[in-house]
Tab-separated table of C-alpha atoms and ligand atoms in Angstrom:
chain	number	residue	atom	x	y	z
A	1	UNK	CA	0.000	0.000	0.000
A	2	UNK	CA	1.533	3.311	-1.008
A	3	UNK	CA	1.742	5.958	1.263
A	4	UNK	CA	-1.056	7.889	0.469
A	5	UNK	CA	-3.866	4.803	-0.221
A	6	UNK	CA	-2.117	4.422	3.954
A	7	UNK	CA	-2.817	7.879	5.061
A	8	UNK	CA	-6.824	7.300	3.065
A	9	UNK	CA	-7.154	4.260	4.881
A	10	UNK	CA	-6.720	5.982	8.557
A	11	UNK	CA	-8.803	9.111	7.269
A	12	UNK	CA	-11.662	6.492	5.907
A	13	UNK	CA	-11.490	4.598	9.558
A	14	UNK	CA	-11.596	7.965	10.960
A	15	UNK	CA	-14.498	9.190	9.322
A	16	UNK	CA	-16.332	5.748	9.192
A	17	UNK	CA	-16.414	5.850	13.020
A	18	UNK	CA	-18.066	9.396	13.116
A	19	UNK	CA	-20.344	9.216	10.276
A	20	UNK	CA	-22.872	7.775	12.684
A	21	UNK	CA	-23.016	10.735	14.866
A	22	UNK	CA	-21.755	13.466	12.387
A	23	UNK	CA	-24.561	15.327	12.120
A	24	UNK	CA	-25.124	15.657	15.983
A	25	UNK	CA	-21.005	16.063	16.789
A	26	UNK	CA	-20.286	18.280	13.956
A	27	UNK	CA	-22.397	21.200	16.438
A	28	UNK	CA	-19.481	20.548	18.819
A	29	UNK	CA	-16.750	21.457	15.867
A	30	UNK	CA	-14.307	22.505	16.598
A	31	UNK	CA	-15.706	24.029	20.576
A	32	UNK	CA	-18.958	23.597	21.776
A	33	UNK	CA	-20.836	26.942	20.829
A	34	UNK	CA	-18.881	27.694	17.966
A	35	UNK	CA	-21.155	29.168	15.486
A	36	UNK	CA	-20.438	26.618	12.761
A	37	UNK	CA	-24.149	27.170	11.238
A	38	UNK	CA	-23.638	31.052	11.070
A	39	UNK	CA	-20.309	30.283	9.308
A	40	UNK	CA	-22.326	27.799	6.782
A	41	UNK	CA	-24.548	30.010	5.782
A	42	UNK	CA	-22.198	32.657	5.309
A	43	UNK	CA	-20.430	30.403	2.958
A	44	UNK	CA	-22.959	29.527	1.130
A	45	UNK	CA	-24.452	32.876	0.233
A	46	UNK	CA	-20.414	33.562	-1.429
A	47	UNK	CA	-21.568	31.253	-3.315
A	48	UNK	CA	-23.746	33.757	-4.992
A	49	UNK	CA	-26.416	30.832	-6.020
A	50	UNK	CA	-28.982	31.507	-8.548
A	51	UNK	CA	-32.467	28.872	-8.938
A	52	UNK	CA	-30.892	26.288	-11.758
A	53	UNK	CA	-27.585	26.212	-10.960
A	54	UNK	CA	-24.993	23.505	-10.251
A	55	UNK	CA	-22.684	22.881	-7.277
A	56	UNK	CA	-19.783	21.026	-6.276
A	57	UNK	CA	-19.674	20.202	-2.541
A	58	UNK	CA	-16.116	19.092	-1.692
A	59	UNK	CA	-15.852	16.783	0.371
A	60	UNK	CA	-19.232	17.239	1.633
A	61	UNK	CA	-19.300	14.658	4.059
A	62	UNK	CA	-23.459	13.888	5.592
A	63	UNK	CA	-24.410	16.873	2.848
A	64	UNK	CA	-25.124	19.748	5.784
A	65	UNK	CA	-24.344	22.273	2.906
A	66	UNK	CA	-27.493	20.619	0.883
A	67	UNK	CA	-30.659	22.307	2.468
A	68	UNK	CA	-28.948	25.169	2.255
A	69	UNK	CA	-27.875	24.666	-1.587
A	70	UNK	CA	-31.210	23.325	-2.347
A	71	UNK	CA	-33.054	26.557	-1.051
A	72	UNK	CA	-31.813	28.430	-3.537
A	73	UNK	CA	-30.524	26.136	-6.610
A	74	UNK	CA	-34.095	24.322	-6.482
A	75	UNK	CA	-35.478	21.837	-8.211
A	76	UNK	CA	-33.865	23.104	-11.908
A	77	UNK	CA	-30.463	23.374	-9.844
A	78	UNK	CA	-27.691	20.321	-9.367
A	79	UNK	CA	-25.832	19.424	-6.566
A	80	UNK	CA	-22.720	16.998	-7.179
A	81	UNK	CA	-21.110	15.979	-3.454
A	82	UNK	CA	-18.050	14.800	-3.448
A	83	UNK	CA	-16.357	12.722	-0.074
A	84	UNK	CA	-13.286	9.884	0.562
A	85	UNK	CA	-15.319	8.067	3.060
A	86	UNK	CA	-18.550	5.597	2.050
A	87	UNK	CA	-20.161	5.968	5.519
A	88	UNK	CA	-20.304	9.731	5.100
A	89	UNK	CA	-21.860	9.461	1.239
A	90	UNK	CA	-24.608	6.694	2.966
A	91	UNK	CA	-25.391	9.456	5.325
A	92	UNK	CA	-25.812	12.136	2.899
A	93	UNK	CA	-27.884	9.692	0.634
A	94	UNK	CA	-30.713	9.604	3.667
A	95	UNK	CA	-30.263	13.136	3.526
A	96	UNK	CA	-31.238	13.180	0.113
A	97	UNK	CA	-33.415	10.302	0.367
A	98	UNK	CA	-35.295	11.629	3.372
A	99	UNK	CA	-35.852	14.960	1.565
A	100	UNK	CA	-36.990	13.818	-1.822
A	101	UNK	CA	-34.531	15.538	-3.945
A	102	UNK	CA	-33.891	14.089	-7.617
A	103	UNK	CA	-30.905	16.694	-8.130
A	104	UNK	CA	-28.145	15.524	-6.147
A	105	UNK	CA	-25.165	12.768	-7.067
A	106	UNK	CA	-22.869	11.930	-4.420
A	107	UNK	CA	-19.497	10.830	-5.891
A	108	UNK	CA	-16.722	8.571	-3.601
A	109	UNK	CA	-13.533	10.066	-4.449
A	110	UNK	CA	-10.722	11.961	-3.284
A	111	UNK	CA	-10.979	15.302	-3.890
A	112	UNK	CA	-7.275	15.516	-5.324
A	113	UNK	CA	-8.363	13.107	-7.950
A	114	UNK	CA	-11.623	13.832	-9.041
A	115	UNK	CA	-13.125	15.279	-12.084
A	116	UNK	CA	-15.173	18.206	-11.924
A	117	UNK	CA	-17.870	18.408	-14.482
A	118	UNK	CA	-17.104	20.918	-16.809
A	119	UNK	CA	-18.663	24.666	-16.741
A	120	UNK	CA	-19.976	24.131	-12.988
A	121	UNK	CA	-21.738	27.304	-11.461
A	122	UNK	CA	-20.151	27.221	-8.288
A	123	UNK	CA	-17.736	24.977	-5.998
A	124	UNK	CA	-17.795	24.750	-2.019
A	125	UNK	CA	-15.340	22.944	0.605
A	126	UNK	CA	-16.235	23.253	3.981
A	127	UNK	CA	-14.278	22.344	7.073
A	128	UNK	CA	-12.426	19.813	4.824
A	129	UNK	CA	-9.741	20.897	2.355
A	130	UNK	CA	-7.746	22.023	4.893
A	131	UNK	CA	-7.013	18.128	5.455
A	132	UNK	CA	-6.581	17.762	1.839
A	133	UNK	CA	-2.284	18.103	1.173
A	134	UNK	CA	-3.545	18.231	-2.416
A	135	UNK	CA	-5.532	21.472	-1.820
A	136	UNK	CA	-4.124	23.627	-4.254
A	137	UNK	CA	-4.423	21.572	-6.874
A	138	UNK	CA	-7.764	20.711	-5.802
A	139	UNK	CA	-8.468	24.564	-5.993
A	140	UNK	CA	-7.210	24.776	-9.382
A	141	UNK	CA	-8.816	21.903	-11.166
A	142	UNK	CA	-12.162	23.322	-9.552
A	143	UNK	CA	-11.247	26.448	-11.151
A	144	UNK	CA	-10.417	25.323	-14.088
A	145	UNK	CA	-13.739	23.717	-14.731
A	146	UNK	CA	-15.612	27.173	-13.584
A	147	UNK	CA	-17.886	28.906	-15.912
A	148	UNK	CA	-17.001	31.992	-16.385
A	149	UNK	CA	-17.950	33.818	-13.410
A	150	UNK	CA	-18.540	31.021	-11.321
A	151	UNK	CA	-17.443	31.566	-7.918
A	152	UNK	CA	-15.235	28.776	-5.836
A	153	UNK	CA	-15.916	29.445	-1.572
A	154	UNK	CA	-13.920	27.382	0.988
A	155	UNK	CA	-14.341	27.697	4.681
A	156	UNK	CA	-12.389	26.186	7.237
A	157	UNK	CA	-10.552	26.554	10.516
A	158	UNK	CA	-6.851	28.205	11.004
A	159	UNK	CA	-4.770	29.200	13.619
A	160	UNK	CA	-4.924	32.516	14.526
A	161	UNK	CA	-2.230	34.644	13.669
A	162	UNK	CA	-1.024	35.595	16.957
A	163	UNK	CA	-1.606	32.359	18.988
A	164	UNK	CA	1.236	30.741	20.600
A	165	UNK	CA	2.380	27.265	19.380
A	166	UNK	CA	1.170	25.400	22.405
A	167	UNK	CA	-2.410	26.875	22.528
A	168	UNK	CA	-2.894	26.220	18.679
A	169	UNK	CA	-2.419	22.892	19.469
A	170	UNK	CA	-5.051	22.419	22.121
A	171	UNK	CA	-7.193	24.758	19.930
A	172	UNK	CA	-7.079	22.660	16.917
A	173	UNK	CA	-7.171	19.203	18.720
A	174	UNK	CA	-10.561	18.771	16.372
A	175	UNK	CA	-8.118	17.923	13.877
A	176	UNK	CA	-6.046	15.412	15.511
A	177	UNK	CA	-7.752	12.476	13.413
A	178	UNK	CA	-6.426	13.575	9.972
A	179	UNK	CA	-2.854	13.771	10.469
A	180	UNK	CA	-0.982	15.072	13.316
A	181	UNK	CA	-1.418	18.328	15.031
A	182	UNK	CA	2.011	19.442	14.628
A	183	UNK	CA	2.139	18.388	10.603
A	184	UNK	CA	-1.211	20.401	10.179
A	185	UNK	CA	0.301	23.704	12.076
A	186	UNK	CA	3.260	23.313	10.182
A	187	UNK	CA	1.799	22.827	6.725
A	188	UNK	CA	-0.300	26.198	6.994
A	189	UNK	CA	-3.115	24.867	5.078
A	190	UNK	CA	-5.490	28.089	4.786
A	191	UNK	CA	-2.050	30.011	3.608
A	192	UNK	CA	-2.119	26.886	0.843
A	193	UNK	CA	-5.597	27.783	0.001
A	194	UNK	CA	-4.957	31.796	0.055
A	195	UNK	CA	-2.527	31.635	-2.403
A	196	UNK	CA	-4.371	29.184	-4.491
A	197	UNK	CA	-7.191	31.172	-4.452
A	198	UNK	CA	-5.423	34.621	-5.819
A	199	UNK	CA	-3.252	32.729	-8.531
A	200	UNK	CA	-5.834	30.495	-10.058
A	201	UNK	CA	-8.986	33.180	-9.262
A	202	UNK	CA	-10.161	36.885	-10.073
A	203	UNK	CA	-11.864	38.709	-7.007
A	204	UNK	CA	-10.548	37.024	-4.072
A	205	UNK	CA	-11.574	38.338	-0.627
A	206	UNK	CA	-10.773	36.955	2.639
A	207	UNK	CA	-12.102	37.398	5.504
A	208	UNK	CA	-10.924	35.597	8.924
A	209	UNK	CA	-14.276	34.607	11.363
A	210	UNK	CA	-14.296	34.311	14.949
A	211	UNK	CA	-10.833	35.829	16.382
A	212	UNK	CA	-9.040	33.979	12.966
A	213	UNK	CA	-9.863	30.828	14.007
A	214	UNK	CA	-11.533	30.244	10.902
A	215	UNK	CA	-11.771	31.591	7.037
A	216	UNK	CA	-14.008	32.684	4.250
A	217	UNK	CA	-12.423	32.626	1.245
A	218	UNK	CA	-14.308	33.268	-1.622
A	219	UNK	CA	-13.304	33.781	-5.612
A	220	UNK	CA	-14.750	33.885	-8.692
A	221	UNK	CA	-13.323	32.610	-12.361
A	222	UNK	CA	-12.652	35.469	-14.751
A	223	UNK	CA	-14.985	36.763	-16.767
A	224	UNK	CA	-15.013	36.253	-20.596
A	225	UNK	CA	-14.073	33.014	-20.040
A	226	UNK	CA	-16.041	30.301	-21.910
A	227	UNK	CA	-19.528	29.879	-20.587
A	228	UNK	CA	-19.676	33.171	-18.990
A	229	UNK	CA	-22.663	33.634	-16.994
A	230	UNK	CA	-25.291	36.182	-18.071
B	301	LIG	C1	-14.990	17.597	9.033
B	301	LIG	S1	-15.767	16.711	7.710
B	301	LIG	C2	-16.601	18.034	6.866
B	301	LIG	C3	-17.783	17.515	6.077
B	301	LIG	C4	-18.644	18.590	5.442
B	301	LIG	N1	-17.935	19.335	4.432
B	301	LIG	C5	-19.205	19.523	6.474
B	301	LIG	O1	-19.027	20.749	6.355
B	301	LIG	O2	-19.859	19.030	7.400
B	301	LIG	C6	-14.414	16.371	6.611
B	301	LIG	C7	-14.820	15.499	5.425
B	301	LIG	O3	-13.756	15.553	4.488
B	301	LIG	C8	-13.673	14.292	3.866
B	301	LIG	N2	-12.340	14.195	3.264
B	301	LIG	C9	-11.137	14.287	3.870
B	301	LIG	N3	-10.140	14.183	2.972
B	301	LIG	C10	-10.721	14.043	1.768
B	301	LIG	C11	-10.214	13.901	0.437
B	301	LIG	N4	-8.908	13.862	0.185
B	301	LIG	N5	-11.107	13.798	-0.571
B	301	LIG	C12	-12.433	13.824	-0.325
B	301	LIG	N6	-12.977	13.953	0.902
B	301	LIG	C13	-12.124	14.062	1.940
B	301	LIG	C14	-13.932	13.303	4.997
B	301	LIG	O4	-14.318	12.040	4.506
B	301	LIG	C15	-15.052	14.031	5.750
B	301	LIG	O5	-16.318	13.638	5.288
């Protein structure tokens, strides 16, 4: 087994063990109280979703992001959700299942690998492609497959600039299960992402949510691009 179908594996186990629970656990991520749902929304509405469009959810785990999609891509709209780990796709099929929508197509793959449809509306990652080391890649094939002015919004959790080592690391314990604390302080994910964002985007803004423990980052592929958007 090579050493990335290893580090999968873990991540699957991981994520197989919470699945169960997600949707009930996920309030406590990363601190009880954290307003995770205020941050969702807030994310989504980047999106800038219009009734018929499609979406990519990254990684999109149960599918939390779907009500929220589906309120405003309706019916017309598509959602495509993307996730590593089967229990977490099972989940979000009851979601779908439970809520009688005919528009969404959950897809097991890693998000470094996978195809993106071509001339996608919009793409979203949520409190996921921070544990991605692929994530500026997967920015850029997600870009790359943008209509023009489609917009590409990840959110996600960061150490704050000013915190010292030892208190980002009981901070960010909530991401112990993907690799180790010290490898995911040291990698700097979200600066990964930032500069993904501005090289392979037009319209970046940032903007750091409760005390820069988490990010908004939100972009948009250039327009007069193929497909624009009218
Ligand atoms: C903390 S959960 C977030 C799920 C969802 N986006 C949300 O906001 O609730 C992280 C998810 O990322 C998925 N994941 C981690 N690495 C991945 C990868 N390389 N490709 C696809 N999914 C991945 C896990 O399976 C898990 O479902």
């Amino acid at each position: 087994m090579s050493q990335i179908d290893r580090r999968h594996e873990h991540l699957i186990q991981t994520y197989r063990k919470k699945a169960k629970h997600y949707d009930v656990t996920s309030r406590l991520y990363p601190a009880p109280g954290y307003p995770q749902r205020a941050q969702r929304l807030r994310a989504v509405r980047a999106l800038g979703l219009r009734a018929g469009d499609s979406v990519v959810d990254v990684a999109c785990g149960t599918g939390l992001n779907f009500p929220l999609i589906e309120k405003v891509i309706g019916p017309g709209g598509r959602i495509v959700g993307v996730d590593l780990t089967d229990a977490m796709l099972a989940h979000a099929q009851d979601r779908v299942e439970a809520n009688g929508w005919s528009n969404v197509s959950l897809v097991q793959a890693d998000a470094a690998g996978f195809g993106f449809p071509a001339e996608v509306d919009a793409i979203l990652s949520t409190y996921a492609l921070s544990q991605v080391p692929e994530c500026a890649e997967v920015i850029a094939h997600g870009a790359a497959a943008l209509s023009g002015g489609g917009r590409w919004v990840v959110l996600d959790l960061k150490v704050p600039g000013s915190t010292p080592g030892w208190l980002a690391q009981l901070g960010t314990a909530a991401v112990r299960p993907f690799a180790s604390i010290d490898e995911w302080i040291m990698r700097r994910p979200w600066e990964v992402i930032r500069a993904a964002m501005q090289e392979e985007l037009a319209d970046v803004s940032w903007t750091e949510l409760c005390f820069g423990t988490a990010f908004l980052a939100a972009g948009s592929r250039a327009p007069g691009t193929l497909g624009d958007r009218e």
